[in-house]
Coordinates of C-alpha atoms in Angstrom, one line a residue:
M21 CA 107.4 -27.4 28.2
G22 CA 107.9 -26.7 31.9
H23 CA 108.1 -30.4 32.5
I24 CA 110.6 -31.7 30.0
G25 CA 111.7 -28.6 28.0
P26 CA 111.2 -27.7 24.3
N27 CA 113.8 -30.2 22.8
P28 CA 111.9 -33.4 23.6
I29 CA 108.7 -31.9 22.2
R30 CA 110.4 -31.1 19.0
A31 CA 111.9 -34.5 18.7
A32 CA 108.4 -36.1 19.4
W33 CA 106.8 -34.1 16.7
Y34 CA 109.4 -35.1 14.3
C35 CA 108.8 -38.8 15.0
V36 CA 105.0 -38.2 14.7
C37 CA 105.5 -36.5 11.2
C38 CA 107.7 -39.4 10.1
R39 CA 105.2 -42.0 11.3
L40 CA 102.3 -40.3 9.5
S41 CA 104.3 -40.1 6.2
S42 CA 105.2 -43.7 6.4
Q43 CA 101.6 -44.7 7.2
L44 CA 100.4 -42.8 4.1
R45 CA 102.9 -44.4 1.9
R46 CA 101.6 -47.9 3.0
Q47 CA 98.1 -46.9 2.1
I48 CA 98.9 -46.2 -1.5
G49 CA 98.5 -49.8 -2.6
I50 CA 95.3 -50.5 -0.7
P51 CA 92.4 -51.2 -3.2
R52 CA 89.3 -49.0 -2.9
H53 CA 86.8 -51.8 -3.0
S54 CA 87.4 -55.1 -1.4
Q55 CA 85.8 -58.4 -2.4
P56 CA 82.4 -59.3 -0.9
G57 CA 82.8 -61.5 2.1
S58 CA 86.6 -60.8 2.5
K59 CA 88.0 -59.3 5.7
S60 CA 88.7 -55.7 6.1
V61 CA 91.9 -54.3 4.7
F62 CA 93.1 -53.1 8.2
H63 CA 92.3 -56.5 9.7
A64 CA 94.2 -58.3 6.8
R65 CA 97.2 -56.1 7.3
A66 CA 97.1 -56.6 11.0
Q67 CA 97.7 -60.3 10.5
L68 CA 100.9 -59.5 8.6
V69 CA 102.6 -58.0 11.7
N70 CA 103.4 -59.3 15.0
L71 CA 100.4 -58.7 17.2
S72 CA 102.3 -58.9 20.4
A73 CA 104.7 -56.2 19.3
G74 CA 101.7 -54.0 18.3
R75 CA 100.0 -54.6 21.7
T76 CA 103.3 -53.7 23.5
R77 CA 103.4 -50.4 21.5
Q78 CA 99.7 -49.7 22.4
R79 CA 100.4 -50.2 26.1
F80 CA 103.4 -47.8 26.0
A81 CA 101.3 -45.2 24.1
T82 CA 98.5 -45.5 26.7
I83 CA 101.0 -45.0 29.5
I84 CA 102.6 -41.9 27.7
A85 CA 99.2 -40.4 27.0
S86 CA 98.1 -40.9 30.6
Q87 CA 101.2 -39.3 32.1
A88 CA 100.7 -36.3 29.7
I89 CA 97.2 -35.8 31.1
I90 CA 98.3 -36.2 34.6
T91 CA 101.2 -33.7 34.4
G92 CA 99.0 -31.2 32.4
A93 CA 96.3 -31.4 35.1
F94 CA 99.0 -30.7 37.7
S95 CA 100.3 -27.6 35.9
M96 CA 96.8 -26.3 35.2
T97 CA 95.9 -26.7 38.9
R98 CA 98.9 -24.8 40.1
Q99 CA 98.4 -22.0 37.6
A100 CA 94.7 -21.8 38.6
M101 CA 95.7 -21.4 42.1
Q102 CA 98.3 -18.8 41.5
L103 CA 95.5 -16.8 39.5
G104 CA 93.0 -17.1 42.3
W105 CA 90.7 -19.5 40.4
F106 CA 91.1 -22.7 42.4
P107 CA 91.2 -23.5 46.1
G108 CA 94.6 -24.0 47.6
V109 CA 95.8 -27.7 47.7
R110 CA 99.1 -29.2 48.6
I111 CA 101.8 -29.2 45.9
S112 CA 105.1 -31.1 46.1
Q113 CA 108.1 -30.1 44.1
T114 CA 109.7 -33.4 42.6
S115 CA 112.7 -31.9 41.0
A116 CA 115.4 -29.5 42.0
E117 CA 116.2 -28.5 38.5
E118 CA 112.8 -28.3 36.6
H119 CA 110.4 -25.9 38.1
G120 CA 107.5 -27.5 36.2
Q121 CA 107.9 -31.0 37.7
I122 CA 105.3 -31.1 40.5
Y123 CA 103.0 -33.6 42.2
V124 CA 99.5 -32.6 43.4
P125 CA 98.0 -35.5 45.5
F126 CA 94.4 -34.2 45.5
V127 CA 94.4 -34.0 41.7
N128 CA 96.1 -37.4 41.3
W129 CA 93.8 -39.3 43.5
T130 CA 90.6 -37.5 42.2
M131 CA 91.6 -38.5 38.7
M132 CA 92.2 -42.1 39.8
A133 CA 88.7 -42.3 41.4
F134 CA 87.0 -40.8 38.3
T135 CA 89.0 -43.2 36.1
V136 CA 87.9 -46.3 38.0
G137 CA 84.3 -45.0 38.2
L138 CA 84.1 -44.4 34.4
T139 CA 85.6 -47.8 33.7
A140 CA 83.2 -49.6 35.9
G141 CA 80.2 -47.5 34.7
F142 CA 80.8 -47.8 31.0
G143 CA 82.2 -51.2 30.9
S144 CA 83.9 -51.0 27.5
S145 CA 85.8 -48.6 25.4
D146 CA 83.1 -48.8 22.6
R147 CA 80.6 -47.2 25.0
L148 CA 83.1 -44.4 25.9
A149 CA 83.3 -43.3 22.2
G150 CA 80.5 -40.8 22.7
A151 CA 82.1 -39.2 25.8
Y152 CA 85.5 -39.1 24.1
G153 CA 84.2 -37.4 20.9
T154 CA 82.3 -34.8 22.9
A155 CA 85.3 -34.0 25.1
V156 CA 87.7 -33.7 22.2
S157 CA 85.3 -31.5 20.1
T158 CA 84.5 -29.2 23.1
T159 CA 88.2 -28.8 23.7
M160 CA 88.7 -27.7 20.1
V161 CA 86.0 -25.2 20.3
L162 CA 87.4 -23.7 23.6
T163 CA 90.9 -23.7 22.3
T164 CA 89.8 -21.6 19.3
A165 CA 88.1 -19.3 21.6
L166 CA 91.2 -18.8 23.6
L167 CA 93.3 -18.4 20.5
Y168 CA 91.0 -15.5 19.5
H169 CA 91.5 -13.9 22.9
V170 CA 95.3 -14.2 22.6
M171 CA 95.4 -12.8 19.2
R172 CA 93.3 -9.8 20.1
N173 CA 94.9 -9.0 23.5
R174 CA 98.3 -10.5 23.6
W175 CA 99.4 -10.3 20.0
Q176 CA 97.5 -7.1 19.3
W177 CA 96.0 -8.4 16.0
S178 CA 93.3 -6.4 14.3
L179 CA 89.7 -7.6 14.5
C180 CA 89.6 -8.5 10.8
Q181 CA 92.8 -10.7 11.1
A182 CA 91.7 -12.4 14.2
A183 CA 88.1 -13.0 13.1
T184 CA 89.3 -14.5 9.7
I185 CA 91.7 -17.0 11.4
T186 CA 89.1 -17.9 14.1
S187 CA 86.3 -18.4 11.6
I188 CA 88.4 -21.0 9.6
F189 CA 89.1 -23.0 12.8
L190 CA 85.5 -22.6 14.0
A191 CA 84.0 -23.9 10.8
I192 CA 85.8 -27.2 11.4
D193 CA 85.4 -27.3 15.2
L194 CA 81.7 -26.5 15.3
A195 CA 81.1 -29.2 12.6
F196 CA 82.6 -31.8 14.9
F197 CA 80.9 -30.4 18.0
S198 CA 77.4 -30.5 16.4
A199 CA 78.0 -33.9 15.2
N200 CA 78.9 -35.1 18.7
L201 CA 75.9 -33.5 20.2
L202 CA 73.8 -36.4 18.9
K203 CA 75.7 -38.7 21.3
M204 CA 74.5 -37.1 24.4
R205 CA 72.6 -40.0 25.6
D206 CA 75.6 -42.4 24.7
G207 CA 77.9 -40.8 27.2
G208 CA 78.4 -37.3 25.8
W209 CA 76.7 -35.8 28.8
M210 CA 79.6 -36.9 31.1
P211 CA 82.5 -34.5 30.0
L212 CA 80.1 -31.6 29.8
T213 CA 78.8 -32.2 33.3
F214 CA 82.2 -32.5 34.7
G215 CA 83.3 -29.4 32.9
A216 CA 80.3 -27.5 34.2
L217 CA 81.2 -28.7 37.8
V218 CA 84.8 -27.6 37.5
F219 CA 83.7 -24.3 36.0
T220 CA 81.3 -23.6 38.9
I221 CA 83.9 -24.3 41.5
M222 CA 86.5 -22.1 39.8
T223 CA 84.1 -19.1 39.2
T224 CA 82.7 -19.4 42.7
W225 CA 86.2 -19.5 44.3
H226 CA 87.3 -16.5 42.2
Y227 CA 84.3 -14.5 43.2
G228 CA 85.0 -15.2 46.9
V229 CA 88.6 -14.3 46.6
E230 CA 87.7 -10.9 44.9
A231 CA 85.0 -10.2 47.5
M232 CA 87.5 -10.9 50.3
H233 CA 90.0 -8.5 48.7
R234 CA 87.4 -5.7 48.3
R235 CA 86.4 -6.1 51.9
K236 CA 90.1 -6.1 53.1
R237 CA 90.7 -2.9 51.1
G238 CA 87.6 -1.4 52.6
S239 CA 88.7 -2.2 56.2
I240 CA 92.1 -0.7 55.5
S241 CA 90.5 2.5 54.3
T242 CA 88.3 2.6 57.5
A243 CA 91.3 2.1 59.7
G244 CA 93.2 4.9 58.1
Q245 CA 90.2 7.2 58.8
V246 CA 90.2 6.2 62.4
L247 CA 93.9 6.9 62.8
L248 CA 93.3 10.4 61.3
L249 CA 90.6 11.1 63.8
V250 CA 92.8 10.1 66.6
F251 CA 95.7 12.2 65.3
A252 CA 93.3 15.2 64.9
A253 CA 92.0 14.8 68.5
I254 CA 95.6 14.7 69.9
T255 CA 97.1 17.5 68.0
S256 CA 93.8 19.6 67.7
Q257 CA 94.7 20.6 64.1
E258 CA 91.9 21.8 62.0
Y259 CA 93.3 20.6 58.7
V260 CA 93.7 17.1 59.9
A261 CA 90.1 16.9 61.0
R262 CA 88.8 18.3 57.7
R263 CA 90.9 16.0 55.6
C264 CA 89.5 13.0 57.6
F265 CA 86.0 13.8 56.7
S266 CA 86.9 14.8 53.1
H267 CA 86.1 12.3 50.3
D268 CA 88.8 13.7 48.1
L269 CA 92.0 13.1 50.0
A270 CA 94.1 14.0 47.0
T271 CA 93.0 17.6 47.0
P272 CA 95.3 19.8 49.0
Y273 CA 93.8 21.5 52.0
R274 CA 93.7 25.4 51.8
P275 CA 93.3 26.7 55.4
S276 CA 90.8 29.5 56.1
S277 CA 91.8 33.0 57.1
S278 CA 90.7 32.4 60.7
T279 CA 93.2 29.5 61.0
T280 CA 96.2 30.4 63.1

């Protein structure tokens, strides 16, 4: 929504629902059993429409889907950088009105290199079916896990409510995921390997950022103790020296009877 706003998304979903309902109405008259030796129903119906118009629609759909993936990758990269989960890369703001319209050259060229490599390696879309199925089913499982986290920590749902909704989705997601595990040798290993690589980079970077912050906080504390020592040496005040070596700095100092 940060790229185009909520209204275009609502309009697009309305068109999708209309398209699905129209397609279901067309399938009512399809016979359940075709004659032996005849062509498939979908192939026969495809001959009744203009193939050039269908191919044009397919090209536009491919372009729109690729742009959605690219812009989504840009947004997720910036959010990961802001949360300290990804190394800093150059981001260009492409719009003066929409904050979400950005361009990340590193992500763009990396995706292009992987796309060309996958196209040359697999050679055809049929061989990519295993990789696509594994990627989609894994995304479904991870989305359900994130939904459970949001329901429990963000929406403050009870454990029973969150577990009930999550179990319904997981029953479907895990069925698809387990079925696609049989396609590991047919390309299913590729999205899992890439996901593991990105996960390793993000967790390693986040661990390094947290370690740097802890070290910085420790150095600030040490510098504060040194300043207290210098101040105690200059002013020769007993309470300053004692508070410098005390571990509980929040406890007020009570001077002894010998202190003047």
